[in-house]
Coordinates of C-alpha atoms in Angstrom, one line a residue:
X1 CA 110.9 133.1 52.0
X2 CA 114.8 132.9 52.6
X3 CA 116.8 129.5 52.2
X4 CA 113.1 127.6 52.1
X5 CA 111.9 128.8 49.1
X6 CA 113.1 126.7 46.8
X7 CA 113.1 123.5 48.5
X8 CA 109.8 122.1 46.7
X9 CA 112.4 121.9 43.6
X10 CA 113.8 118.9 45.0
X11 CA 110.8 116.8 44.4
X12 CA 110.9 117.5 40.7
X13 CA 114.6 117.4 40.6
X14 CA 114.4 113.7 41.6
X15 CA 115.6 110.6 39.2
X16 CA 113.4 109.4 36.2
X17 CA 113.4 105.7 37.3
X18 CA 114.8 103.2 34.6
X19 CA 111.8 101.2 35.0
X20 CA 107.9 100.3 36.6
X21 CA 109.6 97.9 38.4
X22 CA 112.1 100.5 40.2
X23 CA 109.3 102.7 40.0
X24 CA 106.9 101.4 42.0
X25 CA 108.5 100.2 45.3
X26 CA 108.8 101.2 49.0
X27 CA 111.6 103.1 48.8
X28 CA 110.4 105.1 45.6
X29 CA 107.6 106.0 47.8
X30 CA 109.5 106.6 50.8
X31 CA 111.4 109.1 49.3
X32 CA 108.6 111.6 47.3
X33 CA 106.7 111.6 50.7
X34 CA 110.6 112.9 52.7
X35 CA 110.4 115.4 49.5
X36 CA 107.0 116.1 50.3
X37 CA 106.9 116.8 54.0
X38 CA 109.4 119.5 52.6
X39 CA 107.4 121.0 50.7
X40 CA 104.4 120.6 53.3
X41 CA 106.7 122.9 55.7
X42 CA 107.5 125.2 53.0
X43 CA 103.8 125.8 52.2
X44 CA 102.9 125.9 55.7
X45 CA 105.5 128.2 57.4
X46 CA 106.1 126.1 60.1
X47 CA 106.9 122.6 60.6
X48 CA 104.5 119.7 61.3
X49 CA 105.0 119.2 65.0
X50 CA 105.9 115.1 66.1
X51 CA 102.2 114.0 66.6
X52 CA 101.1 115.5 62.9
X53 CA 103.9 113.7 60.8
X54 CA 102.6 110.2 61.0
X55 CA 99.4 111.0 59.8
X56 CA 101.1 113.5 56.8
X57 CA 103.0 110.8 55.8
X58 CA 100.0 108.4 55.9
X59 CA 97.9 110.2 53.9
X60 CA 100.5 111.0 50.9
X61 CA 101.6 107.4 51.4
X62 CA 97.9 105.9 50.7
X63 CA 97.4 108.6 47.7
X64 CA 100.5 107.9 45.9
X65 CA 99.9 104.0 46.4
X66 CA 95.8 104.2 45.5
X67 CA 95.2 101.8 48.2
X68 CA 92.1 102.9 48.7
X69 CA 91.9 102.9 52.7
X70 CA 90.2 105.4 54.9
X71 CA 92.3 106.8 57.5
X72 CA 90.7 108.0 60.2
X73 CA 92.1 110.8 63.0
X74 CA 91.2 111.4 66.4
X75 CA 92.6 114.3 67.8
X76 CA 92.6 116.5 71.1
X77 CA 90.4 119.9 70.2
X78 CA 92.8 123.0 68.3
X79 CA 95.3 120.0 68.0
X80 CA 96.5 121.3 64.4
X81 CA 94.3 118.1 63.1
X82 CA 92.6 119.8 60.0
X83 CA 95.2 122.2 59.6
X84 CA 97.6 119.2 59.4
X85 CA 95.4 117.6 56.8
X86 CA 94.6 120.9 54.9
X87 CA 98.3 121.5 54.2
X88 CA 99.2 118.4 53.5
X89 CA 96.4 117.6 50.5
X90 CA 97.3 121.4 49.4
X91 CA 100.8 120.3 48.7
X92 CA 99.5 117.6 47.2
X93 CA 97.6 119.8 45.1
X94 CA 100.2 121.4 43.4
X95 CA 103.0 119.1 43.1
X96 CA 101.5 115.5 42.5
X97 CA 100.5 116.1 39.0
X98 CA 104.1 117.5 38.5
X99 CA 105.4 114.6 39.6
X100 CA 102.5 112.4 37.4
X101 CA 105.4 112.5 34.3
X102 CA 108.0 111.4 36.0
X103 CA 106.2 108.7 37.6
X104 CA 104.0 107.4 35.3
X105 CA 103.1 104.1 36.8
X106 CA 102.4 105.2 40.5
X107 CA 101.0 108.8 39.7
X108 CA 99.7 109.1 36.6
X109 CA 96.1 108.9 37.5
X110 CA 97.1 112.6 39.0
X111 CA 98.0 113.8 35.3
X112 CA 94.9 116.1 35.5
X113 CA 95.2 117.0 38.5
X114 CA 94.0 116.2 42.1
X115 CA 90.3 116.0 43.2
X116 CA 89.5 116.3 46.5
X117 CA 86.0 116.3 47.8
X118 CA 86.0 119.0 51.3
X119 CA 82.7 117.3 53.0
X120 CA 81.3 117.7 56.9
X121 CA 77.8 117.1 58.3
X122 CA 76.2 121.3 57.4
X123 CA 77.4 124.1 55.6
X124 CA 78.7 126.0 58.7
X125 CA 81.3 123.1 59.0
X126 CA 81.7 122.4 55.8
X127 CA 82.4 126.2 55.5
X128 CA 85.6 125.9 57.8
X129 CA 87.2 122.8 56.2
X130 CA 86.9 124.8 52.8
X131 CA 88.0 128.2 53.6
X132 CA 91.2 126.8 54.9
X133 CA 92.3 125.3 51.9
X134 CA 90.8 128.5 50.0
X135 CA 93.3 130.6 52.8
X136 CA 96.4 128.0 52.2
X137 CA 95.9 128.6 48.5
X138 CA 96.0 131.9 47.9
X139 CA 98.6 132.6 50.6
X140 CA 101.4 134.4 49.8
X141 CA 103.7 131.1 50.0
X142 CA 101.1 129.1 47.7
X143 CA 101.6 131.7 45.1
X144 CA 105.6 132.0 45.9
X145 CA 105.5 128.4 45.0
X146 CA 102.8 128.2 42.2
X147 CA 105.1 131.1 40.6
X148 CA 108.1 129.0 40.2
X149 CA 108.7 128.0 36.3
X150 CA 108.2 124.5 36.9
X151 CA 105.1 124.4 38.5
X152 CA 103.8 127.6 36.6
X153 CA 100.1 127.4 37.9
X154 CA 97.4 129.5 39.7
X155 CA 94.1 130.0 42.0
X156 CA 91.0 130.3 39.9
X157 CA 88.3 130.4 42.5
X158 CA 84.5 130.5 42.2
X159 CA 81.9 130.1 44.7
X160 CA 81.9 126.3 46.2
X161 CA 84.8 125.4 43.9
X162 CA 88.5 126.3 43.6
X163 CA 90.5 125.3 40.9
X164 CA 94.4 125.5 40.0
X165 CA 94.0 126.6 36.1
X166 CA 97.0 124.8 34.8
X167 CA 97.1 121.5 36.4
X168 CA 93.7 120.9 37.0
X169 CA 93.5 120.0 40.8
X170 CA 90.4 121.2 43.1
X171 CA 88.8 121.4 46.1
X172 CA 85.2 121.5 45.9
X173 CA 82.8 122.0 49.0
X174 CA 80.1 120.4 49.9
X175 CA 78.1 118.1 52.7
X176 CA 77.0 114.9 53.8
X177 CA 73.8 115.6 55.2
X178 CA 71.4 113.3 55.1
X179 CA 68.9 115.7 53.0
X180 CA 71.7 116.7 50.2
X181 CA 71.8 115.5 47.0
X182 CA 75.4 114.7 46.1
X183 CA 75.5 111.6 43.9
X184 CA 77.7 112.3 40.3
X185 CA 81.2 113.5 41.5
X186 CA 84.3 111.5 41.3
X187 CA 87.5 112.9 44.0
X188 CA 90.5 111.1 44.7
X189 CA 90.2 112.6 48.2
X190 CA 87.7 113.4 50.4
X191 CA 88.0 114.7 53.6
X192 CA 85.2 114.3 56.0
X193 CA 85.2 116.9 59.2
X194 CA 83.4 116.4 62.2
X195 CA 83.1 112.9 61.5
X196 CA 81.3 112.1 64.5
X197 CA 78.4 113.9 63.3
X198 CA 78.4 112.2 59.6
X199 CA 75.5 110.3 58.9
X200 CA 76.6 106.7 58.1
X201 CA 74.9 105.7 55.2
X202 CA 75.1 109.3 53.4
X203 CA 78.8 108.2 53.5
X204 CA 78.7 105.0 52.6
X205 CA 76.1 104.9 49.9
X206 CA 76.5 108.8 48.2
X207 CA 80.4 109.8 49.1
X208 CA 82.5 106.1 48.9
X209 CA 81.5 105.7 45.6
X210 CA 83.2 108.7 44.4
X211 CA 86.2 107.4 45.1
X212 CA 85.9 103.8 43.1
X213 CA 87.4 105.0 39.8
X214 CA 90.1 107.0 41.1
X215 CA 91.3 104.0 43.6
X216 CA 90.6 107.1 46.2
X217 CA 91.3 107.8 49.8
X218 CA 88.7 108.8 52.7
X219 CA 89.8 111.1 55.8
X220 CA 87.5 111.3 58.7
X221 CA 88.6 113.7 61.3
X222 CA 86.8 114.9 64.7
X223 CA 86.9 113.9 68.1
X224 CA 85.0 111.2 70.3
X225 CA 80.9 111.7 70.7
X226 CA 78.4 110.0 73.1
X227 CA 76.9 107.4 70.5
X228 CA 78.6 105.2 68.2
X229 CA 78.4 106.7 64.8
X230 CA 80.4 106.1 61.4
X231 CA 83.4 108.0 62.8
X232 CA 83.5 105.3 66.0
X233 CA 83.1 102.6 63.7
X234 CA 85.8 103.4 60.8
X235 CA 88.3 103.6 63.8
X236 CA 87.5 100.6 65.5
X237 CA 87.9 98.9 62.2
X238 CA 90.9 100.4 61.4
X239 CA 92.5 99.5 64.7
X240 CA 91.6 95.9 63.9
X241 CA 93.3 95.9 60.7
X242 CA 96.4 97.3 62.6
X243 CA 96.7 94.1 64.6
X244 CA 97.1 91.9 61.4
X245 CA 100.5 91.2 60.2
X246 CA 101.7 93.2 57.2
X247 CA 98.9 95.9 57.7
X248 CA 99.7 99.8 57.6
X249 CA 98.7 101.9 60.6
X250 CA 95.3 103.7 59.5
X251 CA 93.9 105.6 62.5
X252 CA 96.0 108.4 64.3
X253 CA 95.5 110.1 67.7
X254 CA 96.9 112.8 69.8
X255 CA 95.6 113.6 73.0
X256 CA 96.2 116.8 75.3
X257 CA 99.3 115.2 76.7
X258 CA 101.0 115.0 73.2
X259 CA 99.7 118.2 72.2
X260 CA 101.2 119.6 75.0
X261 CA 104.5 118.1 74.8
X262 CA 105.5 120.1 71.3
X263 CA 102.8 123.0 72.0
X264 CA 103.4 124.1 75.7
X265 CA 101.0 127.3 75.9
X266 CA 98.6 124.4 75.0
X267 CA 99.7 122.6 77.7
X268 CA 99.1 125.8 79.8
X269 CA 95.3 126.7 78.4
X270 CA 94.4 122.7 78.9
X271 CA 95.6 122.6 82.2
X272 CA 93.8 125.5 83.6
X273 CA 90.5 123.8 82.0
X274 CA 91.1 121.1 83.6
X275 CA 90.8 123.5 87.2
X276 CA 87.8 124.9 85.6
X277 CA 85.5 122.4 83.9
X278 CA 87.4 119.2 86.1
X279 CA 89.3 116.8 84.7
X280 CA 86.7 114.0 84.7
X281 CA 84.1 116.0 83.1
X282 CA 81.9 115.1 80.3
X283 CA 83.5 118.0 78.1
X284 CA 87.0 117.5 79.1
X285 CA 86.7 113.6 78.6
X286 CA 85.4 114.4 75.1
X287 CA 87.5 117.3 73.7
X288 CA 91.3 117.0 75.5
X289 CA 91.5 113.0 76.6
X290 CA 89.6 111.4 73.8
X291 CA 87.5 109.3 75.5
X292 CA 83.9 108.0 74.0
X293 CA 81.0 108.2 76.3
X294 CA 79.1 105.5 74.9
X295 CA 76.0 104.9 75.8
X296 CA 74.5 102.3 78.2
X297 CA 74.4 99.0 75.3
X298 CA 78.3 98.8 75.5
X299 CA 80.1 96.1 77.1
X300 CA 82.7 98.2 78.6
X301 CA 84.7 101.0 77.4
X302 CA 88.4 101.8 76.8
X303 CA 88.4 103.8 80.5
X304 CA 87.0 100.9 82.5
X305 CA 89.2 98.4 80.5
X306 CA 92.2 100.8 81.5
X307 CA 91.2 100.8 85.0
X308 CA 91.4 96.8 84.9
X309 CA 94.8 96.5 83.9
X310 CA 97.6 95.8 86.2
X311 CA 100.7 98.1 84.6
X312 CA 102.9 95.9 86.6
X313 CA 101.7 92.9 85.2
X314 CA 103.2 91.0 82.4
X315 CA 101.7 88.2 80.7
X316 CA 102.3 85.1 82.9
X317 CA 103.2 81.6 80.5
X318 CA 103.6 79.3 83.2
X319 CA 102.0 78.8 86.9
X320 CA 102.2 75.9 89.2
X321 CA 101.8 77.5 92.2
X322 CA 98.3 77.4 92.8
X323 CA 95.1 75.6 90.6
X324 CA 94.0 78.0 87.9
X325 CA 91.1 77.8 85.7
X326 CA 90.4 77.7 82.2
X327 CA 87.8 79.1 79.2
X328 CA 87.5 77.8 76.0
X329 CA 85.2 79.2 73.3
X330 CA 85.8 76.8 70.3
X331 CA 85.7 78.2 66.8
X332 CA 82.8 78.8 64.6
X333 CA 82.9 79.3 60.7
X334 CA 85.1 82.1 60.9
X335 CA 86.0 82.9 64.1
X336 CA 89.1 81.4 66.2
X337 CA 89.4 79.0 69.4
X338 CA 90.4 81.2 72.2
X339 CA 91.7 79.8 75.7
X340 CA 92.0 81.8 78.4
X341 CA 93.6 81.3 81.8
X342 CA 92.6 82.7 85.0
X343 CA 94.4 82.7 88.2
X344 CA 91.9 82.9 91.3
X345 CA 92.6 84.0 95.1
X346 CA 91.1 81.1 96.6
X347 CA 92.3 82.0 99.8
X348 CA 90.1 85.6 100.6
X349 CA 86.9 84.8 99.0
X350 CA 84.4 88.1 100.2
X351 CA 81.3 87.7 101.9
X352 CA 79.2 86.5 99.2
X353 CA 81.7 83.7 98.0
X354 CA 83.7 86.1 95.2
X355 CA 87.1 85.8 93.9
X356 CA 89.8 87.9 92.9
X357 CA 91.0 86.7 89.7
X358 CA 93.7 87.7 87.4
X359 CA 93.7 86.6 83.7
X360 CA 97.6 85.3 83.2
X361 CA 97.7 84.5 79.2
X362 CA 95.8 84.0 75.8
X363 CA 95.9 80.8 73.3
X364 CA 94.2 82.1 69.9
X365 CA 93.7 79.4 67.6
X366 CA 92.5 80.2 63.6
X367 CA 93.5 78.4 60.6
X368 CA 94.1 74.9 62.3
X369 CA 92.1 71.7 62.2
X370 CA 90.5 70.6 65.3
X371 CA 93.0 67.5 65.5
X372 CA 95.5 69.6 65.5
X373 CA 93.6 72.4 67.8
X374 CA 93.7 69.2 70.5
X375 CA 97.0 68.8 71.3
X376 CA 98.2 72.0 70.4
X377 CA 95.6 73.3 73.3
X378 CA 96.9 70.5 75.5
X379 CA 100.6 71.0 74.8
X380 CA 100.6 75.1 75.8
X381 CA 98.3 74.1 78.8
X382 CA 100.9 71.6 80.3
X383 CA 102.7 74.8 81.8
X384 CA 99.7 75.5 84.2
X385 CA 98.3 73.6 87.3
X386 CA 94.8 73.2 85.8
X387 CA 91.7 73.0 88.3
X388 CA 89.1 73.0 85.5
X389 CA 87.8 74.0 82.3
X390 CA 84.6 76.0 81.2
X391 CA 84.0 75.2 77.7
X392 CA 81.3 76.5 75.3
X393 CA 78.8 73.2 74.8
X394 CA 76.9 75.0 71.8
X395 CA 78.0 73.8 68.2
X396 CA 81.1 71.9 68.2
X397 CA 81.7 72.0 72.1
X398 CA 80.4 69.4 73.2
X399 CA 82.3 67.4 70.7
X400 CA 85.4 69.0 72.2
X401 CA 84.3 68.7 75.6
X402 CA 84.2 65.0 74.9
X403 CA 87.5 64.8 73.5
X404 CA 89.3 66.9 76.1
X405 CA 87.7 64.3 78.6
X406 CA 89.4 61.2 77.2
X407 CA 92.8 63.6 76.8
X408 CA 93.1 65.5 79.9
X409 CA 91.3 62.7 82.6
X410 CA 92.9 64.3 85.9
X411 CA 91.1 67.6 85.0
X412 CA 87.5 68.4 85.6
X413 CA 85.7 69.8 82.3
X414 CA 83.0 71.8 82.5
X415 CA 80.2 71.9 79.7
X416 CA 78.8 75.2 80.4
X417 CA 75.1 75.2 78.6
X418 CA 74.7 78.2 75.6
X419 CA 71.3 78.7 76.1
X420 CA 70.2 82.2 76.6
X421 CA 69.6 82.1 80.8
X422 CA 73.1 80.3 80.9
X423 CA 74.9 82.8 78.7
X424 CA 73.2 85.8 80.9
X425 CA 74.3 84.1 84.4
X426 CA 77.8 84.2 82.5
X427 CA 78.2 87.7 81.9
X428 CA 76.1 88.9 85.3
X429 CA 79.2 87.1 87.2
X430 CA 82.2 89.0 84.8
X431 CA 80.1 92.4 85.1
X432 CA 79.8 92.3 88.5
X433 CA 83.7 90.8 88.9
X434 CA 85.1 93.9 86.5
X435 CA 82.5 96.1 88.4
X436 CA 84.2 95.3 92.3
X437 CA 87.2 95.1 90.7
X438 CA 87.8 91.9 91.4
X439 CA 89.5 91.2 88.4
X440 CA 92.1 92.4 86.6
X441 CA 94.4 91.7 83.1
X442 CA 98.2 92.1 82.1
X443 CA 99.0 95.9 81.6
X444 CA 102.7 95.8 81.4
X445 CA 103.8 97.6 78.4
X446 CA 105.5 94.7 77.2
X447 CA 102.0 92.8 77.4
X448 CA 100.4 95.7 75.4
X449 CA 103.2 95.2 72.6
X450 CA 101.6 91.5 71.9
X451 CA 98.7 90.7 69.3
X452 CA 96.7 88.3 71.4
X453 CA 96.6 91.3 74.2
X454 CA 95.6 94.4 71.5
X455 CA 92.7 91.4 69.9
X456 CA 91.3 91.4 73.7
X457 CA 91.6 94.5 74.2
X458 CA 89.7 95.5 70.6
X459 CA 86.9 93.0 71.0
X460 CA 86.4 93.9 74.8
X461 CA 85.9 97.4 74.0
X462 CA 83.7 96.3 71.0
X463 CA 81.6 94.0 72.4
X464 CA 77.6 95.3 72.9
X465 CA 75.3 94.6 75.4
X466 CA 71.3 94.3 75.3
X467 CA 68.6 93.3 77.4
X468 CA 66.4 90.3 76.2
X469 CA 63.7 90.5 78.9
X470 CA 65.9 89.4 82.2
X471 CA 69.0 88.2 80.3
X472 CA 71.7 90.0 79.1
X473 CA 73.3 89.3 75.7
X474 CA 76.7 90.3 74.7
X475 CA 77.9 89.8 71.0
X476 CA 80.1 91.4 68.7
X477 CA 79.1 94.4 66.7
X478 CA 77.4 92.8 63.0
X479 CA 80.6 94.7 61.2
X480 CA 83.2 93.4 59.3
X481 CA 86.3 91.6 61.3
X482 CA 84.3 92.3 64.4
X483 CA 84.6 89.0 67.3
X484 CA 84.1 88.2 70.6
X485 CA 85.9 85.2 71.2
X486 CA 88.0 86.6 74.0
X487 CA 85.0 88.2 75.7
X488 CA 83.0 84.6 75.6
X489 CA 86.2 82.8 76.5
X490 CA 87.0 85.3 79.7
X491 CA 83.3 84.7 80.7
X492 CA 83.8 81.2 80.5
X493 CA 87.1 80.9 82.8
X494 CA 85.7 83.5 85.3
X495 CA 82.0 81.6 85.6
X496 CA 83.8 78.4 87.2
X497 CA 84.9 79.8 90.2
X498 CA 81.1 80.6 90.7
X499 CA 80.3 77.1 89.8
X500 CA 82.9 75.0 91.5
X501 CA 83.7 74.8 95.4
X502 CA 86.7 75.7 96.7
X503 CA 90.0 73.8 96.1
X504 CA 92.6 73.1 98.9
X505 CA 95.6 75.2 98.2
X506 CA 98.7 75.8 99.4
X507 CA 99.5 79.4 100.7
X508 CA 101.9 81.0 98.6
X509 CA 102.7 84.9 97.7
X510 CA 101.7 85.5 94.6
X511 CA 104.5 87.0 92.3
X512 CA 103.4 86.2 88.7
X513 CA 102.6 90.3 88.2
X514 CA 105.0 91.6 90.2

């Protein structure tokens, strides 16, 4: 094993710390995963290529903390993803309850060893998951390693269970079919392959529970499906979370492209599929570019919200030029007041009286009063030529309606009804706008960088849509975090150029996404 052989010493060589409080910090953390990824690579015989580390260090990061998150991964097909996760729990395997002694306070529930739970939708599957940690263990390296005085350990295997005798860890198979009876275990891993399969309430009620004394983390792996499923749902959930302030990354993808970029005969083998099955087919869309093919109750989806955004387009704070136009969807319970503007092309209306429109910037509102909601609303609005604003008359808008009135008496406010044929005439007019592509959204990279832009983007490509006799309804999904407060609010700014007659203008050359 040359040079390499010995580097999974340094993890054991490390520091006692002096106390829990030194123990148990960032930096303490920080460095056992650097040890680790060593060790990973040593166990491995080659190196974790750029698109794999994150998600390594992610996972070894949530198990040493026992912050109890599911990460979820998304990754182009023969990406590495399993193997990737495979090595990296198999390392943890042997080392963590090493490293329990030293580090009583952060690893101690490890003393016995690690558990993980190797689960996918059938056997067959669950088959491959398992006999690649049963092939990583009982490779030559493994044993190289397991060998060492300090670890001193070995592979005692039996049927749908291996075991390392001395410390105690396993890896024990088994599946989440909806049929299989697999209450009564307790891991503080599982893995879950071919997520997008997984039946969501085998997972929820029979294999998170296995986790709860252990303060255990959940892997779901796979790549994108045509339904929404568990899988879809963990990720969109997890890329809400990753908005918030002070939250960890917990969902990880890799598509062809940056597969390609560290794996060139990859890049090679995709490419010629591509010739072959066509770029924009079904099963290239799925496997290589990770796109969902939802189904026909989505709002949109993350390929038509790509198509709608204007890469040269940053997001605009102030325009004077011409009138633009305004959506307000004020706050319920929990959710927040969202104003939207909209600049419109009142110049080139088409045949049947449509605008181009461009939405310029968000105002997201949570946490504040409405008094204060007022003038802060009034005060970032000041910086646009205002034509007139669509606001929300169900629950409190009419109450702001009326107040916005009395404030802002040189610009016209629109109540727009909430009824369920009003609401429906609402997203008819933005469906048919995004569908001509007659509207369009900052794209800049800069944009993308900003919360307000990643929360419109999350809840557009949440948002469902369902057919109530001749309306259409579109809500948020009933999950957790889930809103649609920039969907209504859009809705709302685009529907008054269909309501309002044409304002005189001056002609100017419109720069503000240049």
């Amino acid at each position: 094993m040359g040079d390499g052989g010995e580097l999974h010493k340094d993890v054991l060589d490390d520091y006692i710390p002096a106390s829990a409080e030194n123990e148990i910090s960032q930096e303490t953390v920080d460095r056992i995963i650097d040890k680790m990824l060593l060790v990973i690579d040593e166990l491995s015989g080659h190196p974790l290529r750029h698109y794999q580390v994150p998600l390594a260090r992610r996972i070894l990061e949530s198990m040493i903390l026992g912050d109890a998150k599911t990460i979820t991964s998304c990754m182009a097909r023969q990406s590495g993803k399993t193997e990737t996760i495979v090595n990296t729990i198999a390392a943890a395997m042997i080392m963590f309850p090493r490293l329990a002694p030293i580090f009583p306070h952060l690893m101690g529930r490890f003393a016995e060893g690690v558990w993980v739970g190797a689960f996918a939708p059938v056997d067959d599957m669950a088959d491959n998951l398992y006999g690649r940690f049963v092939s990583r263990l009982t490779s030559e390296r493994a044993q190289a390693i397991m060998e060492d005085p300090e670890i001193d350990d070995k592979v005692a295997g039996k049927g749908r269970e291996l075991k390392l005798s001395k410390s105690g860890s396993l890896v024990r198979k088994q599946t989440c079919h909806p049929r299989a009876q697999i209450e009564g275990r307790t891991y503080h891993v599982v893995l879950v392959d071919e997520a997008q399969v997984a039946d969501e309430r085998v997972i929820n009620k029979s294999i998170s529970p296995m986790l709860a004394s252990t303060r255990g983390t959940m892997v779901l792996t796979g790549t994108p499906s045509y339904v929404k499923g568990v899988f879809y749902k963990v990720i969109q959930q997890n890329k809400r979370f990753a908005s918030k302030r002070g939250e960890r990354q917990n969902h990880f993808e890799a598509t062809y492209r940056d597969v390609a970029k560290a794996h060139p005969d990859y890049g090679v083998y995709v490419e010629a599929e591509k010739l072959k099955i066509g770029e924009d087919s079904d099963e290239f869309k799925l496997s290589y570019r990770l796109i969902w093919m939802l189904d026909r109750g989505m709002f949109t989806t993350g390929e038509k919200f790509e198509r709608l955004c204007d890469t040269s387009m940053q997001v605009v704070r102030a325009w004077n030029r011409t009138p633009v136009l305004v959506g307000i969807d004020p706050a319920r319970k929990q959710d927040s007041t969202i104003v939207t503007v909209t600049w419109v092309d009142w110049d080139h209306p088409d045949e049947f009286g449509m605008y181009e429109h461009r939405l310029l910037n968000w105002l997201d509102l949570s946490g504040l009063e409405w008094e204060e909601q007022y003038y802060r609303i009034i005060d970032w609005l000041s910086a646009y030529s205002i034509y007139a604003i669509c606001i929300d008359a169900g629950g409190v808008g009419d109450v702001v309606a009326s107040r916005l009135k009395v404030l802002m008496p040189g610009v016209e406010i629109i109540e727009c009804k909430s009824d369920l044929g009003a609401q429906s005439k609402r997203w008819k007019h933005l469906m048919e706008l995004m569908r001509q592509g007659k509207i369009a959204w900052p794209g800049h990279s800069k944009a993308r960088r900003l919360k307000v832009w990643k929360r419109f983007q999350t809840q557009m490509e949440d948002a469902e849509m369902r057919f109530q006799g001749p309306n259409i309804v579109v809500e948020a999904p009933d999950e957790v975090g889930a809103h649609d407060d920039y969907v209504d609010s859009l809705a709302l700014a685009t529907w008054a150029s269909a309501e309002l007659s044409m304002p005189e203008v001056q002609s100017d050359e419109n720069m503000f996404y240049r």
